[in-house]
CSV table of C-alpha atoms in Angstrom, one decimal:
chain,number,residue,atom,x,y,z
Y,1,MET,CA,-17.2,38.1,-137.9
Y,2,THR,CA,-18.6,40.4,-140.5
Y,3,PRO,CA,-21.9,38.5,-140.9
Y,4,ALA,CA,-22.6,38.9,-137.2
Y,5,LEU,CA,-22.2,42.6,-137.4
Y,6,ILE,CA,-23.5,43.7,-140.8
Y,7,ASN,CA,-27.2,43.8,-139.6
Y,8,ASN,CA,-26.4,45.9,-136.6
Y,9,PRO,CA,-27.6,49.5,-136.9
Y,10,LEU,CA,-24.1,50.7,-136.0
Y,11,PHE,CA,-22.8,49.4,-139.4
Y,12,ARG,CA,-25.8,50.3,-141.6
Y,13,GLY,CA,-24.7,51.5,-145.0
Y,14,ILE,CA,-21.2,49.9,-144.7
Y,15,THR,CA,-20.3,47.2,-147.2
Y,16,PRO,CA,-19.1,43.9,-145.8
Y,17,GLU,CA,-15.8,44.4,-147.6
Y,18,LYS,CA,-15.2,47.8,-146.0
Y,19,LEU,CA,-16.3,46.5,-142.6
Y,20,SER,CA,-13.9,43.5,-142.8
Y,21,ALA,CA,-11.0,45.8,-143.8
Y,22,ASN,CA,-11.8,48.1,-140.8
Y,23,LEU,CA,-12.0,45.2,-138.3
Y,24,GLU,CA,-8.7,43.9,-139.4
Y,25,GLU,CA,-7.1,47.1,-138.3
Y,26,ILE,CA,-8.5,47.3,-134.8
Y,27,SER,CA,-8.5,45.1,-131.7
Y,28,PHE,CA,-11.7,43.4,-130.4
Y,29,HIS,CA,-12.8,40.1,-128.9
Y,30,THR,CA,-15.9,37.9,-128.5
Y,31,ARG,CA,-17.4,36.5,-125.3
Y,32,SER,CA,-20.2,34.2,-124.5
Y,33,TYR,CA,-22.5,34.4,-121.4
Y,34,LYS,CA,-24.8,31.8,-120.0
Y,35,LYS,CA,-28.3,32.6,-118.8
Y,36,GLY,CA,-28.1,34.5,-115.6
Y,37,GLU,CA,-24.5,35.7,-116.0
Y,38,ILE,CA,-23.7,39.3,-115.5
Y,39,LEU,CA,-22.2,41.2,-118.5
Y,40,ALA,CA,-21.7,44.5,-116.6
Y,41,ARG,CA,-22.6,45.8,-113.2
Y,42,GLN,CA,-24.2,49.1,-112.5
Y,43,GLY,CA,-21.5,51.7,-111.8
Y,44,ASP,CA,-18.7,49.8,-113.7
Y,45,VAL,CA,-16.6,51.9,-115.9
Y,46,CYS,CA,-17.9,51.7,-119.5
Y,47,ASN,CA,-14.6,51.4,-121.4
Y,48,ARG,CA,-15.7,49.2,-124.2
Y,49,LEU,CA,-18.5,49.0,-126.8
Y,50,MET,CA,-20.5,45.8,-126.3
Y,51,ILE,CA,-22.5,44.6,-129.3
Y,52,LEU,CA,-24.9,41.7,-129.0
Y,53,THR,CA,-24.6,39.3,-131.8
Y,54,LYS,CA,-26.8,36.5,-130.3
Y,55,GLY,CA,-29.3,36.2,-127.5
Y,56,SER,CA,-30.7,38.9,-125.3
Y,57,VAL,CA,-30.0,40.7,-122.0
Y,58,ARG,CA,-32.0,42.7,-119.5
Y,59,GLY,CA,-31.0,46.0,-117.9
Y,60,GLU,CA,-31.9,46.4,-114.2
Y,61,MET,CA,-31.3,49.3,-111.9
Y,62,ILE,CA,-30.5,48.8,-108.2
Y,63,ASP,CA,-32.4,51.3,-106.0
Y,64,TYR,CA,-31.3,52.5,-102.6
Y,65,SER,CA,-33.1,49.6,-100.8
Y,66,GLY,CA,-31.2,47.1,-102.9
Y,67,ARG,CA,-34.2,46.2,-105.1
Y,68,LEU,CA,-33.7,45.4,-108.8
Y,69,ILE,CA,-35.9,47.5,-111.0
Y,70,LYS,CA,-36.1,46.2,-114.6
Y,71,VAL,CA,-35.4,49.0,-117.2
Y,72,GLU,CA,-35.6,47.1,-120.5
Y,73,ASP,CA,-34.7,44.0,-122.5
Y,74,ILE,CA,-32.2,44.3,-125.3
Y,75,ALA,CA,-32.0,41.7,-128.0
Y,76,ALA,CA,-29.4,41.1,-130.7
Y,77,PRO,CA,-28.4,42.8,-132.9
Y,78,ARG,CA,-27.9,45.9,-130.7
Y,79,ALA,CA,-25.2,47.7,-128.8
Y,80,LEU,CA,-25.3,48.1,-125.0
Y,81,ALA,CA,-25.2,51.6,-123.5
Y,82,PRO,CA,-23.3,53.3,-126.4
Y,83,LEU,CA,-24.2,56.7,-125.0
Y,84,PHE,CA,-22.1,56.0,-121.9
Y,85,LEU,CA,-18.9,55.1,-123.6
Y,86,PHE,CA,-17.9,58.8,-123.5
Y,87,GLY,CA,-18.1,61.6,-121.0
Y,88,GLU,CA,-16.6,62.2,-117.5
Y,89,GLU,CA,-18.9,59.7,-115.8
Y,90,ASN,CA,-18.7,56.9,-118.4
Y,91,ARG,CA,-20.2,54.2,-116.2
Y,92,PHE,CA,-22.9,51.6,-116.9
Y,93,PRO,CA,-26.2,53.0,-115.7
Y,94,VAL,CA,-27.7,49.6,-115.1
Y,95,GLU,CA,-26.8,46.0,-114.3
Y,96,VAL,CA,-26.8,43.9,-117.5
Y,97,THR,CA,-27.7,40.2,-117.2
Y,98,ALA,CA,-28.0,37.5,-119.9
Y,99,ASN,CA,-31.6,36.3,-120.4
Y,100,GLU,CA,-30.3,33.3,-122.4
Y,101,LEU,CA,-27.1,32.1,-124.0
Y,102,THR,CA,-25.7,35.4,-125.3
Y,103,GLU,CA,-22.8,36.3,-127.5
Y,104,VAL,CA,-21.1,39.7,-127.5
Y,105,ILE,CA,-18.4,41.4,-129.4
Y,106,GLU,CA,-16.5,43.9,-127.2
Y,107,ILE,CA,-14.5,46.7,-128.9
Y,108,PRO,CA,-12.2,48.8,-126.6
Y,109,LYS,CA,-12.9,52.5,-126.5
Y,110,SER,CA,-9.5,53.2,-128.3
Y,111,SER,CA,-10.6,50.9,-131.2
Y,112,VAL,CA,-14.0,52.7,-131.4
Y,113,LEU,CA,-12.2,56.0,-131.8
Y,114,GLU,CA,-10.0,54.4,-134.5
Y,115,LEU,CA,-13.2,53.3,-136.3
Y,116,PHE,CA,-14.5,56.9,-136.1
Y,117,ARG,CA,-11.4,58.1,-137.9
Y,118,LYS,CA,-11.4,55.4,-140.5
Y,119,ASN,CA,-15.2,55.2,-141.3
Y,120,GLU,CA,-17.4,58.3,-141.4
Y,121,GLN,CA,-20.5,56.2,-141.9
Y,122,PHE,CA,-19.8,54.4,-138.6
Y,123,LEU,CA,-19.4,57.7,-136.8
Y,124,GLU,CA,-22.7,59.0,-138.2
Y,125,ASN,CA,-24.5,55.8,-137.2
Y,126,TYR,CA,-23.0,55.9,-133.7
Y,127,MET,CA,-24.1,59.5,-133.3
Y,128,ASN,CA,-27.6,58.7,-134.6
Y,129,LEU,CA,-27.9,55.7,-132.3
Y,130,SER,CA,-26.7,57.8,-129.3
Y,131,ALA,CA,-29.2,60.5,-130.1
Y,132,ASN,CA,-32.1,57.9,-130.3
Y,133,TYR,CA,-31.0,56.4,-127.0
Y,134,ALA,CA,-30.9,59.8,-125.3
Y,135,ARG,CA,-34.5,60.5,-126.6
Y,136,THR,CA,-35.6,57.1,-125.2
Y,137,LEU,CA,-34.2,58.1,-121.8
Y,138,SER,CA,-35.9,61.5,-122.1
Y,139,ASP,CA,-39.2,59.7,-122.8
Y,140,LYS,CA,-38.8,57.5,-119.7
Y,141,LEU,CA,-38.1,60.5,-117.5
Y,142,PHE,CA,-41.2,62.2,-118.9
Y,143,PHE,CA,-43.3,59.2,-118.0
Y,144,MET,CA,-41.8,59.1,-114.5
Y,145,SER,CA,-42.9,62.7,-114.0
Y,146,PHE,CA,-46.5,61.5,-113.9
Y,147,LYS,CA,-47.7,60.3,-110.5
Y,148,THR,CA,-50.5,57.9,-111.5
Y,149,ILE,CA,-50.7,55.0,-113.9
Y,150,ARG,CA,-53.7,56.6,-115.5
Y,151,GLN,CA,-51.7,59.7,-116.4
Y,152,LYS,CA,-48.9,57.5,-117.9
Y,153,ILE,CA,-51.4,55.6,-120.0
Y,154,ALA,CA,-53.1,58.8,-121.1
Y,155,SER,CA,-49.8,60.4,-122.2
Y,156,TYR,CA,-48.7,57.2,-124.0
Y,157,LEU,CA,-52.0,56.8,-125.9
Y,158,LEU,CA,-52.1,60.5,-126.9
Y,159,ARG,CA,-48.6,60.1,-128.3
Y,160,LEU,CA,-49.6,57.1,-130.3
Y,161,HIS,CA,-52.7,58.9,-131.5
Y,162,LYS,CA,-50.5,61.7,-132.8
Y,163,GLN,CA,-48.2,59.3,-134.6
Y,164,GLN,CA,-50.9,57.1,-136.1
Y,165,GLN,CA,-53.3,60.0,-136.8
Y,166,GLN,CA,-56.4,58.1,-135.7
Y,167,LEU,CA,-58.5,57.4,-132.6
Y,168,GLN,CA,-58.2,53.7,-133.1
Y,169,ILE,CA,-54.6,53.0,-132.4
Y,170,THR,CA,-52.3,49.9,-132.2
Y,171,LEU,CA,-50.0,49.5,-129.3
Y,172,ASP,CA,-46.3,49.1,-130.2
Y,173,ARG,CA,-45.6,47.1,-127.0
Y,174,SER,CA,-47.1,44.2,-125.2
Y,175,GLN,CA,-48.7,44.7,-121.8
Y,176,GLN,CA,-45.6,43.3,-120.2
Y,177,GLU,CA,-43.3,45.6,-122.2
Y,178,LEU,CA,-45.5,48.5,-121.4
Y,179,SER,CA,-45.6,47.8,-117.7
Y,180,ASP,CA,-41.8,47.6,-117.7
Y,181,TYR,CA,-41.7,50.9,-119.6
Y,182,PHE,CA,-43.9,52.6,-117.1
Y,183,GLY,CA,-42.2,51.1,-114.1
Y,184,VAL,CA,-45.4,49.4,-112.8
Y,185,SER,CA,-46.5,45.8,-112.4
Y,186,ARG,CA,-48.5,44.2,-115.2
Y,187,PRO,CA,-51.6,43.5,-113.0
Y,188,SER,CA,-51.6,47.2,-112.0
Y,189,LEU,CA,-51.5,48.2,-115.7
Y,190,ALA,CA,-54.2,45.8,-116.7
Y,191,ARG,CA,-56.4,46.9,-113.8
Y,192,GLU,CA,-56.1,50.6,-114.7
Y,193,LEU,CA,-56.8,49.9,-118.4
Y,194,SER,CA,-60.0,48.1,-117.3
Y,195,HIS,CA,-60.9,51.0,-115.0
Y,196,MET,CA,-60.4,53.5,-117.9
Y,197,GLN,CA,-62.8,51.3,-120.0
Y,198,ASP,CA,-65.4,51.3,-117.2
Y,199,ASP,CA,-65.1,55.1,-117.1
Y,200,GLY,CA,-65.8,55.4,-120.8
Y,201,LEU,CA,-62.4,56.8,-121.7
Y,202,ILE,CA,-61.2,54.0,-124.0
Y,203,THR,CA,-62.1,50.6,-125.3
Y,204,ALA,CA,-59.3,48.0,-125.4
Y,205,ASP,CA,-59.0,44.7,-127.3
Y,206,ARG,CA,-55.5,43.3,-126.8
Y,207,LYS,CA,-53.2,45.7,-128.8
Y,208,GLN,CA,-56.1,47.6,-130.3
Y,209,ILE,CA,-57.1,50.7,-128.3
Y,210,THR,CA,-59.9,53.1,-129.3
Y,211,ILE,CA,-59.8,56.6,-127.6
Y,212,LEU,CA,-63.4,57.6,-126.8
Y,213,GLN,CA,-62.8,60.7,-124.7
Y,214,LYS,CA,-59.6,62.4,-126.1
Y,215,GLU,CA,-60.3,65.7,-124.3
Y,216,GLN,CA,-60.5,64.0,-120.9
Y,217,LEU,CA,-57.2,62.2,-121.6
Y,218,VAL,CA,-55.6,65.6,-122.4
Y,219,ARG,CA,-56.9,67.1,-119.1
Y,220,LEU,CA,-55.4,64.2,-117.2
Y,221,ILE,CA,-51.9,65.1,-118.2
Y,222,GLN,CA,-52.2,68.9,-117.9
């Protein structure tokens, strides 16, 4: 069991021997899911920590019309919704479905609390992971505040420009991943990137983007 967990960010900095000793003192179980099987439904009580050890899943949110909106793909080794294990409304925010044959280790909430008491490094890792997850959610809400695809692209490119410190930047997501992140279709994203090139704002070559009119991009999001 330890080899399946040791590369997970939750257990970073914990020796295999220490992890094995901790796992022997708590309860947990493993489950396998076939492609298309649902691991958790939106609104289900989140009473266990689910850790992917093999495969990948997708998180989808059901809107008021019953339409599924893809939020993100999650691949092993990662935990599912660690931020929502605690709190008064500790429910899964999305429906989680297996993209392929997927294996999961499920640790009950009581056992997670026991691990907190036994292993300070695990507690610190969990808090860091939850903080990063909260930041990701904040970023997505920020992008949702923009009404147009062009505004979302402009904000995203300016953020990458700040990180990479140059006008010729490298995208950290594929077009499909980026369209999912923005909540738009891939053709719509590609079309808007093409329009921005026609307008002289950027040049694009696959994952390489050159910002030609930084000031105009800034004005777009103000």
